[in-house]
């Protein structure tokens, strides 16, 4: 069986360290072991939260450049914008018709995003996981590398694949597997170790942006919340120290080490010392990414070439799957003249 990765990021603003360590870094390590890889800039998903959907053009450019700058080879993988492949929304409609409301009512992200104002939330936000299932299943993806917060959505995509296969009695869809990185599946806010690092946090000091310069990186780490205890010898002692655990996990992920390795190396040291080591590692890791990202953003021809190549390929695969789907639903084939 051919293996295939599909994953994506919403172009809703600046890309942060959570997106990098939770998703893209894992994509880069998985592409060597999987046959096909498609990485989508999910611009239609961004429309579900109006406050994030400003300047989709610039943000799509940014995410495209970030994929490449972080190590995705645009000539070996396919990078494309969701809105350049209309099959995503068509397939989402067919899935809407086999997805019980009860399944959507369980989605925690909808509850978090809609908050207390559920009656005013838009239909797109509610149906979001169905469109995400279409993103994944259209390409018969076998692996979906995401952060922890998206696991429930990938599991729903499995259920929708099963429901559709069962409804049509045609075995069209493969059940995709969510794949999480070993220790950065949930990078936490630098200001509150119990909250996820996110684009929507009002404090810029809560997150590291991939475009932050060296001074900003140093300042954000200096200001990151910690405690006054020294670093313990093993990760077990970090259970009640979420901020300390988060900084150590970030260091470990950047170095390809385990949290236990880092505890052993820094055992007994205070966070003042550890923070300067973390700043050095961050700068060393992010500076080349930032430089490449900045160069790519200035090269519109290359950006268009990457997105055109991705869209051509994605549309060709999507057309095959949609053909099978329409047939399985017994829709009248469009007569050719
Ligand atoms: P989005 O745009 O919120 O985030 C993109 C990716 O980054 C991961 N991520 C994190 N990982 C660890 N720690 C964090 N603090 C953190 N913040 C974000 C997310 O888990 C995600 O992997 N619904 C998706 C986008 C999407 C998608 C898809 C993903 C749409 N269609 C198909 C995979 C396959 C989302 O909103 O991700």
Short mmCIF file of C-alpha atoms and ligand atoms in Angstrom, two decimals, residues 6-12 16-24 27 40 42 45 63 67 82 88 109 113 128-129 131-136 144-151 153-154 181 184-189 195-199, ligand 1:
data_model
loop_
_atom_site.label_atom_id
_atom_site.label_comp_id
_atom_site.label_asym_id
_atom_site.label_seq_id
_atom_site.Cartn_x
_atom_site.Cartn_y
_atom_site.Cartn_z
CA UNK A 6 -1.40 15.10 4.55
CA UNK A 7 -1.18 17.94 7.00
CA UNK A 8 -1.79 21.67 7.14
CA UNK A 9 -1.72 24.95 9.01
CA UNK A 10 -4.31 27.75 9.01
CA UNK A 11 -2.90 31.02 7.61
CA UNK A 12 -4.20 33.05 10.53
CA UNK A 16 4.92 30.06 16.12
CA UNK A 17 7.16 27.55 17.86
CA UNK A 18 4.14 25.34 18.73
CA UNK A 19 3.36 24.94 15.01
CA UNK A 20 7.02 24.21 14.33
CA UNK A 21 7.73 21.69 17.11
CA UNK A 22 4.22 20.21 17.21
CA UNK A 23 3.80 19.81 13.45
CA UNK A 24 6.40 20.89 10.87
CA UNK A 27 6.72 16.45 8.92
CA UNK A 40 -1.73 22.31 2.62
CA UNK A 42 -5.79 25.58 4.86
CA UNK A 45 -10.49 26.87 7.51
CA UNK A 63 2.97 29.79 5.69
CA UNK A 67 7.06 25.17 5.16
CA UNK A 82 -6.79 24.54 0.05
CA UNK A 88 -12.17 19.80 -0.68
CA UNK A 109 -12.20 22.71 19.77
CA UNK A 113 -13.68 28.52 20.14
CA UNK A 128 -14.90 22.63 10.46
CA UNK A 129 -13.93 19.03 11.38
CA UNK A 131 -13.89 19.92 6.00
CA UNK A 132 -10.73 18.75 7.75
CA UNK A 133 -11.79 15.14 7.16
CA UNK A 134 -12.22 15.99 3.46
CA UNK A 135 -8.69 17.53 3.38
CA UNK A 136 -7.26 14.29 4.69
CA UNK A 144 -1.55 12.86 9.58
CA UNK A 145 1.21 14.48 11.66
CA UNK A 146 -0.36 17.07 13.98
CA UNK A 147 -0.09 18.47 17.49
CA UNK A 148 -2.12 16.98 20.30
CA UNK A 149 -4.98 19.49 19.89
CA UNK A 150 -5.86 18.08 16.45
CA UNK A 151 -5.93 14.41 17.43
CA UNK A 153 -10.29 15.84 14.55
CA UNK A 154 -8.16 13.13 12.91
CA UNK A 181 5.84 14.15 18.01
CA UNK A 184 6.27 18.58 21.76
CA UNK A 185 2.76 17.49 20.94
CA UNK A 186 1.61 20.41 23.11
CA UNK A 187 4.00 23.35 23.46
CA UNK A 188 2.72 25.58 26.25
CA UNK A 189 2.50 29.35 26.64
CA UNK A 195 -2.24 26.98 28.49
CA UNK A 196 -1.30 25.97 24.95
CA UNK A 197 1.02 28.31 23.02
CA UNK A 198 -1.33 29.88 20.50
CA UNK A 199 -1.68 32.63 17.90
P1 LIG B 1 -3.51 25.02 13.39
O1 LIG B 1 -3.38 25.94 12.25
O2 LIG B 1 -4.16 25.52 14.64
O3 LIG B 1 -2.09 24.47 13.82
C1 LIG B 1 -1.23 23.87 12.86
C2 LIG B 1 -0.48 22.70 13.48
O4 LIG B 1 0.27 23.15 14.62
C3 LIG B 1 -0.07 22.35 15.76
N1 LIG B 1 -0.01 23.22 16.95
C4 LIG B 1 0.66 22.89 18.06
N2 LIG B 1 1.41 21.81 18.36
C5 LIG B 1 1.98 21.79 19.59
N3 LIG B 1 1.86 22.80 20.49
C6 LIG B 1 1.12 23.89 20.23
N4 LIG B 1 1.01 24.87 21.12
C7 LIG B 1 0.48 23.97 18.95
N5 LIG B 1 -0.31 24.91 18.35
C8 LIG B 1 -0.61 24.42 17.12
C9 LIG B 1 -1.50 21.86 15.48
O5 LIG B 1 -1.79 20.71 16.24
C10 LIG B 1 -1.42 21.60 13.99
O6 LIG B 1 -0.85 20.33 13.74
N6 LIG B 1 -7.35 22.09 12.07
C11 LIG B 1 -5.93 22.33 11.90
C12 LIG B 1 -5.52 22.60 10.47
C13 LIG B 1 -5.97 21.57 9.49
C14 LIG B 1 -5.36 20.30 9.29
C15 LIG B 1 -6.10 19.71 8.22
C16 LIG B 1 -4.30 19.64 9.90
C17 LIG B 1 -7.01 21.69 8.60
N7 LIG B 1 -7.07 20.58 7.82
C18 LIG B 1 -5.77 18.42 7.75
C19 LIG B 1 -3.99 18.35 9.43
C20 LIG B 1 -4.73 17.77 8.38
C21 LIG B 1 -5.54 23.55 12.72
O7 LIG B 1 -6.35 24.38 13.03
O8 LIG B 1 -4.22 23.66 12.95
#
